[in-house]
Short mmCIF file of C-alpha atoms and ligand atoms in Angstrom, two decimals:
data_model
loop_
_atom_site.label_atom_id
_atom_site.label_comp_id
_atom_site.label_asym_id
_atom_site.label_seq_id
_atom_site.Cartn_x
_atom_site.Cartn_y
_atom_site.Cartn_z
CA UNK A 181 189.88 127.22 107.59
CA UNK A 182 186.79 125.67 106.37
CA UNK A 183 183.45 127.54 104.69
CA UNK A 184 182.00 126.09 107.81
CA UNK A 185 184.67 127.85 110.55
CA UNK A 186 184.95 130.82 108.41
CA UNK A 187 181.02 130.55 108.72
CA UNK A 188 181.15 130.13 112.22
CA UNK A 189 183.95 132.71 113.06
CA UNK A 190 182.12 134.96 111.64
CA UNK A 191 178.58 134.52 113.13
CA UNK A 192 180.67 134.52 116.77
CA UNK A 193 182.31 138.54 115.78
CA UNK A 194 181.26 140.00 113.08
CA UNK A 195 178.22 142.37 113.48
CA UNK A 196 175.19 140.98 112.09
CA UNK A 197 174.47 143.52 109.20
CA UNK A 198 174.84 141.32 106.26
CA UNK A 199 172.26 138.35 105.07
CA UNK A 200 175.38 136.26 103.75
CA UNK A 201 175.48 133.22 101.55
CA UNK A 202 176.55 130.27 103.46
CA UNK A 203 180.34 130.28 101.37
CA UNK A 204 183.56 132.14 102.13
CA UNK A 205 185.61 133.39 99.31
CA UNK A 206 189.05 133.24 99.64
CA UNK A 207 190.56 133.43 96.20
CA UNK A 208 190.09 135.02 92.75
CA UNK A 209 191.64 135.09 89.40
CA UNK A 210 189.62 136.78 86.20
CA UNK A 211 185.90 135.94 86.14
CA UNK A 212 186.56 132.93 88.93
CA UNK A 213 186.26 132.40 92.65
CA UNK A 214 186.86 130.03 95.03
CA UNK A 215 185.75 128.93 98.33
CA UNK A 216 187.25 127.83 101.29
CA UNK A 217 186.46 124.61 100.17
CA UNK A 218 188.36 124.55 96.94
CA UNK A 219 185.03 124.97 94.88
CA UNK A 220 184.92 127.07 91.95
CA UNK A 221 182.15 129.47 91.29
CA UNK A 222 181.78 131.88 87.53
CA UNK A 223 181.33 135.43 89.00
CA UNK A 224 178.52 137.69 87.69
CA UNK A 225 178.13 139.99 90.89
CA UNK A 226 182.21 140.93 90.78
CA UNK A 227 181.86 142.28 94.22
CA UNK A 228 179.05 144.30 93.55
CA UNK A 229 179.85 145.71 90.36
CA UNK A 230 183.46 146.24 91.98
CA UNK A 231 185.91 144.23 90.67
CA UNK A 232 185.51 145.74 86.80
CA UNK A 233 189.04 144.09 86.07
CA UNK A 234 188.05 140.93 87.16
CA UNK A 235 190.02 139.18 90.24
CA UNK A 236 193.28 140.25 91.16
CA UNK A 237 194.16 142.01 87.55
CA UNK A 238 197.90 141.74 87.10
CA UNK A 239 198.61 145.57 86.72
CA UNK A 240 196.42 146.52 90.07
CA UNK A 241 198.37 143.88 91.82
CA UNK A 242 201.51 144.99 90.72
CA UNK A 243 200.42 148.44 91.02
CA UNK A 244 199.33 147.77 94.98
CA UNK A 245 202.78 145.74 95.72
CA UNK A 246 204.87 148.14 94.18
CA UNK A 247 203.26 151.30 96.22
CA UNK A 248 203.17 149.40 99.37
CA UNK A 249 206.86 149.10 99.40
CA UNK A 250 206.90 152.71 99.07
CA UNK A 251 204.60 154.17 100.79
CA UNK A 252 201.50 153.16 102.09
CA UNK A 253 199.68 156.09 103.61
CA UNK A 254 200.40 159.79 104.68
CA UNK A 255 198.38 162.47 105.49
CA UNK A 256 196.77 164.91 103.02
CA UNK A 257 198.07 167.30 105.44
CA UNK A 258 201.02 166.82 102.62
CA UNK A 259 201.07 166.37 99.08
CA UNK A 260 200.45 163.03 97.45
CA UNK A 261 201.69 162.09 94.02
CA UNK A 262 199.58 159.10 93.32
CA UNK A 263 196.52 161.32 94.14
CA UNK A 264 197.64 164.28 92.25
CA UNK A 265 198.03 162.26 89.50
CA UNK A 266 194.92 159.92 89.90
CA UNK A 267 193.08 163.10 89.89
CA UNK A 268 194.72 164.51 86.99
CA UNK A 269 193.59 161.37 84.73
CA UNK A 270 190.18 161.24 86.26
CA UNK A 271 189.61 164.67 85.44
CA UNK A 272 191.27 164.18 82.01
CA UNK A 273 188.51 161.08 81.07
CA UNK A 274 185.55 163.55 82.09
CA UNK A 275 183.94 166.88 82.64
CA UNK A 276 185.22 167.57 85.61
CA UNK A 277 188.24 170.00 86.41
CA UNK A 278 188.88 168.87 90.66
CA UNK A 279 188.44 165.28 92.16
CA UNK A 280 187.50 165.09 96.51
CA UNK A 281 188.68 161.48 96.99
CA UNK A 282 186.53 159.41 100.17
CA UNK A 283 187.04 155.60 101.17
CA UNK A 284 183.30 154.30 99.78
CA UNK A 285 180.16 155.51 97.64
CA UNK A 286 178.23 156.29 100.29
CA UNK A 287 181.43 159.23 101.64
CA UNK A 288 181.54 160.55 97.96
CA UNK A 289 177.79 161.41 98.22
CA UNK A 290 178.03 162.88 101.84
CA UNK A 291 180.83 165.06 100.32
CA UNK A 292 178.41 166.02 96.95
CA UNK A 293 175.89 166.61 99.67
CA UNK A 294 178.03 169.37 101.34
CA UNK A 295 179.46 170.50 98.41
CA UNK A 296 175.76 171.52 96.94
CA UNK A 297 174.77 173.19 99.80
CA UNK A 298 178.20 174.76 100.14
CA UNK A 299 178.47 176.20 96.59
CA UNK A 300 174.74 178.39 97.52
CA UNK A 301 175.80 179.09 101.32
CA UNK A 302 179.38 180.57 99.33
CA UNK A 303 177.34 182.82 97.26
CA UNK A 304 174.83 183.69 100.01
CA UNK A 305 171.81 181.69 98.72
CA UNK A 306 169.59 180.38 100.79
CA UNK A 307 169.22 176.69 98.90
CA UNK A 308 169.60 173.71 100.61
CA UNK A 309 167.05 171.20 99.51
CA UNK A 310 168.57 168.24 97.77
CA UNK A 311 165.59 166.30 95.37
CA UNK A 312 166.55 162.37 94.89
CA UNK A 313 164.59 159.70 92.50
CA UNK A 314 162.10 157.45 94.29
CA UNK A 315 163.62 154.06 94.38
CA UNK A 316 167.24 154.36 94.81
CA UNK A 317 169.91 154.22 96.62
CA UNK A 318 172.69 156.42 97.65
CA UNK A 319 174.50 154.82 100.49
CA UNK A 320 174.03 154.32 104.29
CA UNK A 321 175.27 157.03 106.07
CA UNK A 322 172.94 159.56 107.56
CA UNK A 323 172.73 162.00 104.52
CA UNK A 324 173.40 159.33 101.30
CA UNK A 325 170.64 157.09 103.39
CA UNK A 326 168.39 160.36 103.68
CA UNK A 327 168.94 160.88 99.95
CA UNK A 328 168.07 157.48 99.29
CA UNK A 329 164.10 156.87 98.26
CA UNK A 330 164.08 153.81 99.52
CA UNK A 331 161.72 153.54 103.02
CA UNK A 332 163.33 150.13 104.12
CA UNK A 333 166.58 151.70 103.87
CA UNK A 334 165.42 154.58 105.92
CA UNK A 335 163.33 152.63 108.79
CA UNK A 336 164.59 153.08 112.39
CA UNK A 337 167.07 156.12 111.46
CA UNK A 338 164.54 158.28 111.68
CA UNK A 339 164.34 161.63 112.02
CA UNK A 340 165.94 162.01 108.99
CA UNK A 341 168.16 164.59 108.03
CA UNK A 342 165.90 167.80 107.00
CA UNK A 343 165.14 169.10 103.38
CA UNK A 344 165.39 165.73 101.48
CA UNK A 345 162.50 165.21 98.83
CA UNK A 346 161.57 162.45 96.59
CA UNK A 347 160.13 162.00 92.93
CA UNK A 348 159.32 159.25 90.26
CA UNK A 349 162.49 158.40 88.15
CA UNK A 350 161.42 159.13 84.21
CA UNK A 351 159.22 161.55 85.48
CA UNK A 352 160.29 165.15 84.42
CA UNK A 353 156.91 166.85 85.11
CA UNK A 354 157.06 165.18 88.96
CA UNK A 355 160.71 167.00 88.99
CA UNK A 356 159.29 170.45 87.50
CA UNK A 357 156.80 170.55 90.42
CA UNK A 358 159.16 169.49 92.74
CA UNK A 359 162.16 172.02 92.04
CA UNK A 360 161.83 175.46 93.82
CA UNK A 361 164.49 178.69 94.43
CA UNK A 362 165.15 176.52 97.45
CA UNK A 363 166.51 172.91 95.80
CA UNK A 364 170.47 173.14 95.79
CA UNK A 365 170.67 169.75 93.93
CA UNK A 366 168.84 167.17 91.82
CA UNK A 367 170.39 164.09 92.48
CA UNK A 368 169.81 160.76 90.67
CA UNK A 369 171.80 157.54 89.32
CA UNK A 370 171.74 157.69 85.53
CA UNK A 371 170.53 154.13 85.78
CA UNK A 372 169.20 153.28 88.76
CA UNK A 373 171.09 149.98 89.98
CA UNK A 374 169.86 149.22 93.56
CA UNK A 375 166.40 147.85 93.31
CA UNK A 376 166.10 146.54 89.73
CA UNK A 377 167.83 147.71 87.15
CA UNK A 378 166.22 150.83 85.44
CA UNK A 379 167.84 152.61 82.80
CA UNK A 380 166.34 156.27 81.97
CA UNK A 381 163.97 156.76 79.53
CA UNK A 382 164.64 158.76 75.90
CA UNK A 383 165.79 162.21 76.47
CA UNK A 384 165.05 162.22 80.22
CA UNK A 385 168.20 162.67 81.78
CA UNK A 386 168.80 165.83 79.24
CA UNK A 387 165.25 167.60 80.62
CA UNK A 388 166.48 166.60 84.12
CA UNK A 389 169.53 168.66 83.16
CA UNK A 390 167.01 171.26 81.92
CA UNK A 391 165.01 171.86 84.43
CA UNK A 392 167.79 172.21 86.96
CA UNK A 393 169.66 174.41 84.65
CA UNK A 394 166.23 176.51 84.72
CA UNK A 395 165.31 175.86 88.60
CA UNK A 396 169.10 177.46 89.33
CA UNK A 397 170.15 173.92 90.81
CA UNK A 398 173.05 171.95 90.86
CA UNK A 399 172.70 168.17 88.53
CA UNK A 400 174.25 165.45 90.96
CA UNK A 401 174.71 162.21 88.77
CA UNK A 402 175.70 158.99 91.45
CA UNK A 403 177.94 157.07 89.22
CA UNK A 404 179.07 155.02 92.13
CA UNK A 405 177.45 151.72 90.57
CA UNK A 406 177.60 152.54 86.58
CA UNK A 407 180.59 154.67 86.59
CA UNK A 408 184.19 153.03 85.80
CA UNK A 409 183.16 151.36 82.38
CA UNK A 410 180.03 149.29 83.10
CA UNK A 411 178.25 150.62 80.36
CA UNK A 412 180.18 150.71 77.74
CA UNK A 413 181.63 154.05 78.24
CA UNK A 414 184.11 155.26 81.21
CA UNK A 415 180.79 157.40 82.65
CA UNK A 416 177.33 156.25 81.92
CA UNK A 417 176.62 159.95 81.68
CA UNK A 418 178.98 160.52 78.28
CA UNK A 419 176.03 157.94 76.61
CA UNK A 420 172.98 160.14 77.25
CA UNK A 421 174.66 163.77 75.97
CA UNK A 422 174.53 165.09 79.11
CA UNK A 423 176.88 166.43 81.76
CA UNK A 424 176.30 167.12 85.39
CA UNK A 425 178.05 169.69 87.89
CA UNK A 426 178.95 166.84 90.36
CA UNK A 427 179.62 163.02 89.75
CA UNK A 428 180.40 160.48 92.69
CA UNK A 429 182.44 157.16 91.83
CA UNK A 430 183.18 153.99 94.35
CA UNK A 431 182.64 150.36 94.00
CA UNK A 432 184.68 150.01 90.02
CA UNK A 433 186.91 153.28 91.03
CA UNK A 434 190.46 151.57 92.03
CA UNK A 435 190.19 147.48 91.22
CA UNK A 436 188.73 146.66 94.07
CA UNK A 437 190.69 148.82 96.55
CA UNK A 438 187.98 150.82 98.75
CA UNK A 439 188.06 154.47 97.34
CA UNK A 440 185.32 156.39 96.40
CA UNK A 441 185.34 160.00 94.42
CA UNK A 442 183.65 163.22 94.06
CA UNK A 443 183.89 165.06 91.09
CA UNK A 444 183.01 168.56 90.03
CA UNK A 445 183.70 171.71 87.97
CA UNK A 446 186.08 173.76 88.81
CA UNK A 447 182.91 176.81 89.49
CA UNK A 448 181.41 174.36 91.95
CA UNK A 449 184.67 172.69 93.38
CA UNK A 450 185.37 176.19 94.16
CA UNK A 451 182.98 176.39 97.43
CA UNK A 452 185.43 173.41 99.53
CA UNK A 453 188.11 175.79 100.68
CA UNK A 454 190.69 174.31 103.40
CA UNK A 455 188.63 173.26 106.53
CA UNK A 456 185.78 172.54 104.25
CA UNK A 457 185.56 168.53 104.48
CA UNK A 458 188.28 165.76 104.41
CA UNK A 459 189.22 162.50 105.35
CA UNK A 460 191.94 161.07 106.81
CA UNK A 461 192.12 158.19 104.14
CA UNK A 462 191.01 159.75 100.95
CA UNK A 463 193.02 159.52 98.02
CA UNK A 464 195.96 157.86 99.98
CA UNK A 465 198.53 156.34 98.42
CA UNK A 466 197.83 152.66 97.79
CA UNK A 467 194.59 153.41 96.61
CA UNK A 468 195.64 156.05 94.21
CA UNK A 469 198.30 153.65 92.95
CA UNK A 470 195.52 151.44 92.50
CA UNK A 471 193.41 153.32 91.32
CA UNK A 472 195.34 154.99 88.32
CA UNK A 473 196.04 151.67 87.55
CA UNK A 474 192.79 150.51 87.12
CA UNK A 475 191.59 153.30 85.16
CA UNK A 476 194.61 152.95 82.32
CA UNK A 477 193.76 149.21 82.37
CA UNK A 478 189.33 149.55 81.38
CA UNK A 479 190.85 152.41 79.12
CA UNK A 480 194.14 150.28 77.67
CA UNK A 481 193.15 146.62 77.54
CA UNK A 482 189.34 147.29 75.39
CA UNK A 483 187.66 147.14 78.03
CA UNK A 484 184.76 149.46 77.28
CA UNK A 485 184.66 147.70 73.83
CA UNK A 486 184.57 144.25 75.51
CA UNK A 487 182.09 145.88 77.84
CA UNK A 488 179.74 146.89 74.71
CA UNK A 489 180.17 144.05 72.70
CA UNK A 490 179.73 141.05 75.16
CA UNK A 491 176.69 143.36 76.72
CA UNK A 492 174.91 142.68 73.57
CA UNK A 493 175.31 139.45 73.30
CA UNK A 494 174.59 138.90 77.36
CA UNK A 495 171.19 140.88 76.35
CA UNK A 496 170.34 138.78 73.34
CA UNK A 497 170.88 135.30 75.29
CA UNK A 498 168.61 136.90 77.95
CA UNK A 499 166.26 137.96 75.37
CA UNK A 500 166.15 134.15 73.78
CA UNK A 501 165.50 132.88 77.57
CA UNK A 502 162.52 135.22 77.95
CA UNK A 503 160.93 134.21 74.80
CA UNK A 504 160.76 130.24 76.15
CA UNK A 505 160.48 131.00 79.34
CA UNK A 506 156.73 132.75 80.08
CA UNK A 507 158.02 133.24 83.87
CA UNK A 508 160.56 135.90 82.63
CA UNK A 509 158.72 139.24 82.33
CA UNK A 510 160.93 142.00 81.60
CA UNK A 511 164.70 142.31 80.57
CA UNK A 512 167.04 146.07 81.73
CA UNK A 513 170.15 147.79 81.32
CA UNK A 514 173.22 148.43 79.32
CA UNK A 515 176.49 147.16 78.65
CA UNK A 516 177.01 144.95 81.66
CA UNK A 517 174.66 146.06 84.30
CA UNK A 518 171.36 143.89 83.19
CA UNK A 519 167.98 143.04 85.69
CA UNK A 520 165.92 140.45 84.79
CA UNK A 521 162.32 140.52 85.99
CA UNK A 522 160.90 137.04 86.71
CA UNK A 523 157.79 135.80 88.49
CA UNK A 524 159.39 132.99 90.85
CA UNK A 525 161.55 133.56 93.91
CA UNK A 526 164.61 135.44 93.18
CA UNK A 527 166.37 133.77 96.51
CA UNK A 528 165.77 130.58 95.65
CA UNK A 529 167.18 131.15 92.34
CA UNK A 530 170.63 132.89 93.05
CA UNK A 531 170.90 129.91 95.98
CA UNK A 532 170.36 127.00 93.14
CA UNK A 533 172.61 129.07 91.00
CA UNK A 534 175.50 129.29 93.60
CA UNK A 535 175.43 125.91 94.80
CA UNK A 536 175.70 124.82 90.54
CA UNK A 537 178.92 127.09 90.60
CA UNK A 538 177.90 130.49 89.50
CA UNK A 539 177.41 133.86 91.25
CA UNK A 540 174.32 136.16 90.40
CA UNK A 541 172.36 138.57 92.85
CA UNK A 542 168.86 139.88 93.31
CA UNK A 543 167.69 143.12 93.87
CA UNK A 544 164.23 144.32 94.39
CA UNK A 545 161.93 141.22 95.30
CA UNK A 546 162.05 139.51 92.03
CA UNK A 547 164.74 140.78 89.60
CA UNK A 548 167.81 139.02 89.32
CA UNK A 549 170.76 141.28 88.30
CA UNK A 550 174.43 140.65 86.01
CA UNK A 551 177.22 142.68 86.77
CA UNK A 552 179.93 140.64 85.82
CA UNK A 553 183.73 141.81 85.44
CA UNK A 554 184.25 143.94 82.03
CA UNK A 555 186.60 141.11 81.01
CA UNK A 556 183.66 138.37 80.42
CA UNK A 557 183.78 136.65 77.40
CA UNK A 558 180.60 135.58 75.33
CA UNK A 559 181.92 131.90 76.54
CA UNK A 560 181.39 132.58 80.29
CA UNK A 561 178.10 134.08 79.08
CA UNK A 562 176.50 130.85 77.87
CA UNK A 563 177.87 129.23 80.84
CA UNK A 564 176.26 130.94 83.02
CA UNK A 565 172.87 131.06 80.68
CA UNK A 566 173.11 127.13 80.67
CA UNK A 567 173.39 127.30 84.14
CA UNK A 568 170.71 129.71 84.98
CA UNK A 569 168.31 128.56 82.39
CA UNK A 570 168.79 124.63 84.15
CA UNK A 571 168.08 126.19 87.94
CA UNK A 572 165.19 129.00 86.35
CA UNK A 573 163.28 125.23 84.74
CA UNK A 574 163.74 123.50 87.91
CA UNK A 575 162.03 126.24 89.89
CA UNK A 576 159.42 127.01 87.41
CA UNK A 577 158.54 123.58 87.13
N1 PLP B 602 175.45 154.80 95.26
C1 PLP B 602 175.10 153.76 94.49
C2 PLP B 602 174.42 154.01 93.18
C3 PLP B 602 175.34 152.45 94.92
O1 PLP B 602 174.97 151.41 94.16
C4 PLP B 602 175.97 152.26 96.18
C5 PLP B 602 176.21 150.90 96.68
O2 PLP B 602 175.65 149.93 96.27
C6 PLP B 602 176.33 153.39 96.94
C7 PLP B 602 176.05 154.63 96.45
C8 PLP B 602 176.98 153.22 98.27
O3 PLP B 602 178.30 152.82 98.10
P1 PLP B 602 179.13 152.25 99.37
O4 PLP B 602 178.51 150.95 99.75
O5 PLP B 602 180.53 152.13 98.83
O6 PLP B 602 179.02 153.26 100.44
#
């Protein structure tokens, strides 16, 4: 098939929830795509800050054909080995003693959610109030969407799910007044990734951590987005001396497989008890397969180091391009998750950008955002700067 009867296919039966670019995908390899049409495109959205690997990594692949001709899914009504020992290594590379495994972010936070509330109903405390961070986002299901403080995520879904609050990211006197002996959980991305890119200010996460440790409340950290390497370290958390009591991981979490994961201490973990929660599909086979092999490869092949390394010099090419460029305001992020403010239509931008061959996204109105795979190299950086900076001087112009 064509782009244009993949386009139309889809348009005819697919529901109508996505504003998609007018391409199909239908092959990948490294830091490349390709359309339907045999044209090549330099990826710097990786599926959303999914494919960390890049396209079709050898060991996933291999990983994924070897387990399908195994096994592909049972229930967790029995033991699994690849979960067991995806947990294991998860658990291993963090703070956390037990893994929940889910399908998607959005699952892993429902399952933090519960778990929160769970943890004070199992020592007969009356907490159930979750506080989230104005301006991001959790997911789409009814209590990641009610955690999200994002209105135009929220619009239309209403009522809401009870006991949900909202404060100002970087703001730890907004979060003092807002944490009572009723908030079971603070809950916040350690860089917000959703609507710009916003990395925490000096020391904030730590008094977030503080003040929860003080209010009697759980610290929910939503690695779903910078988890699985893309700052430089397996966990954005590890980077700011901090730990929380629950982490959630998607998107990055098994090379592209869906799987998502919630992770907690083994005091906390404690409150799920059989009956608790589950899911039919968590931590199945194939994914777990996946998965593990995913993990050993950011952790084996330098990724983090890559990740690090060709962040910095992705940050000082965008730094250059702001300094002769006026329209570019402000420059976030770390390792490879980087927003770029700029005063001219985002859309436009990312369209110009795809139709030159290269992928970027926007998020908020006018920030355009680089998540490419970990395995970039500082020569597929100034590609896609040449690129950019062309489109950016046509529009500006
Ligand atoms: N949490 C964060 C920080 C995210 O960025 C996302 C997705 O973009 C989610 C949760 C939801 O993940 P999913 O789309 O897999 O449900």
């Amino acid at each position: 098939m064509t782009n244009k009867e993949i386009i139309a296919l889809t348009t005819e039966s697919v529901a109508g929830t996505y504003r998609r670019f007018p391409i199909a995908l239908v092959r990948g390899e490294g830091t490349r795509v390709w359309d339907a049409d045999g044209k090549e495109y330099l990826d710097f959205v990786a599926g959303i800050a999914v494919c960390n690997l890049g396209h079709c990594h050898p060991k996933v692949v291999g990983a994924i054909k070897e387990q399908a001709e195994k096994l592909i899914h049972v229930s967790n009504l029995y033991h699994i080995a690849p979960q067991a020992e995806f947990a294991r290594l998860l658990c291993e590379h963090s703070f956390a003693d037990k893994v929940f495994f889910a399908n998607s972010g959005a699952e892993a936070n429902e399952a933090a959610i519960k778990l929160a509330r769970k943890y004070f109903h199992s020592r007969g405390e009356d907490r159930f109030q979750v506080i989230s961070m104005e301006r991001s986002f959790h997911g789409r299901t009814m209590a990641a969407m009610a955690a999200t403080g994002q209105k135009k995520v929220q619009e239309g879904f209403e009522p809401l799910l009870e006991k949900f609050s909202y404060v100002p990211f970087n703001d730890l006197r907004a979060l003092e007044a807002a944490l009572s002996e009723k908030t079971a959980a603070v809950m916040a991305e350690p860089i917000q990734g959703e609507r710009g890119v916003y990395p925490p200010s000096e020391g904030y996460l730590k008094g977030m951590k503080a003040l929860c440790e003080e209010a009697g409340a759980l610290l929910i950290f939503d690695e779903v987005q910078v988890g699985m390497g893309r700052t430089g370290t397996l966990f954005a958390y590890e980077q700011y001396d901090v730990t929380p009591d629950i982490m959630t991981l998607a998107k990055g979490l098994a090379g592209g497989v869906a799987m998502g994961a919630m992770l907690a201490n083994d005091e906390v973990a404690a409150a799920f008890t059989p009956g608790s929660h589950a899911s039919t599909f968590g931590g199945n086979p194939l994914a777990s397969a996946a998965g593990m092999a995913a993990v050993k490869a950011i952790i084996d092949e330098g990724l983090l180091d890559n990740c690090r390394t060709v962040g910095a010099y992705l940050a000082k090419k965008l730094d250059d391009l702001k300094r002769s460029i006026p329209a570019i305001s402000e420059i976030r992020g770390k390792g490879l998750i980087v927003g770029m403010d700029i005063d001219v239509p985002c859309g436009a931008i990312v369209t110009k950008c795809m139709e030159k061959g290269l992928l970027i996204n926007c998020t908020g109105e006018s920030t355009l955002r680089f998540i490419p795979p970990l395995t970039v190299t500082e020569a597929d950086v100034d590609r896609m700067i040449a690129l950019l900076e062309g489109v950016i001087r046509e529009e500006v112009v």
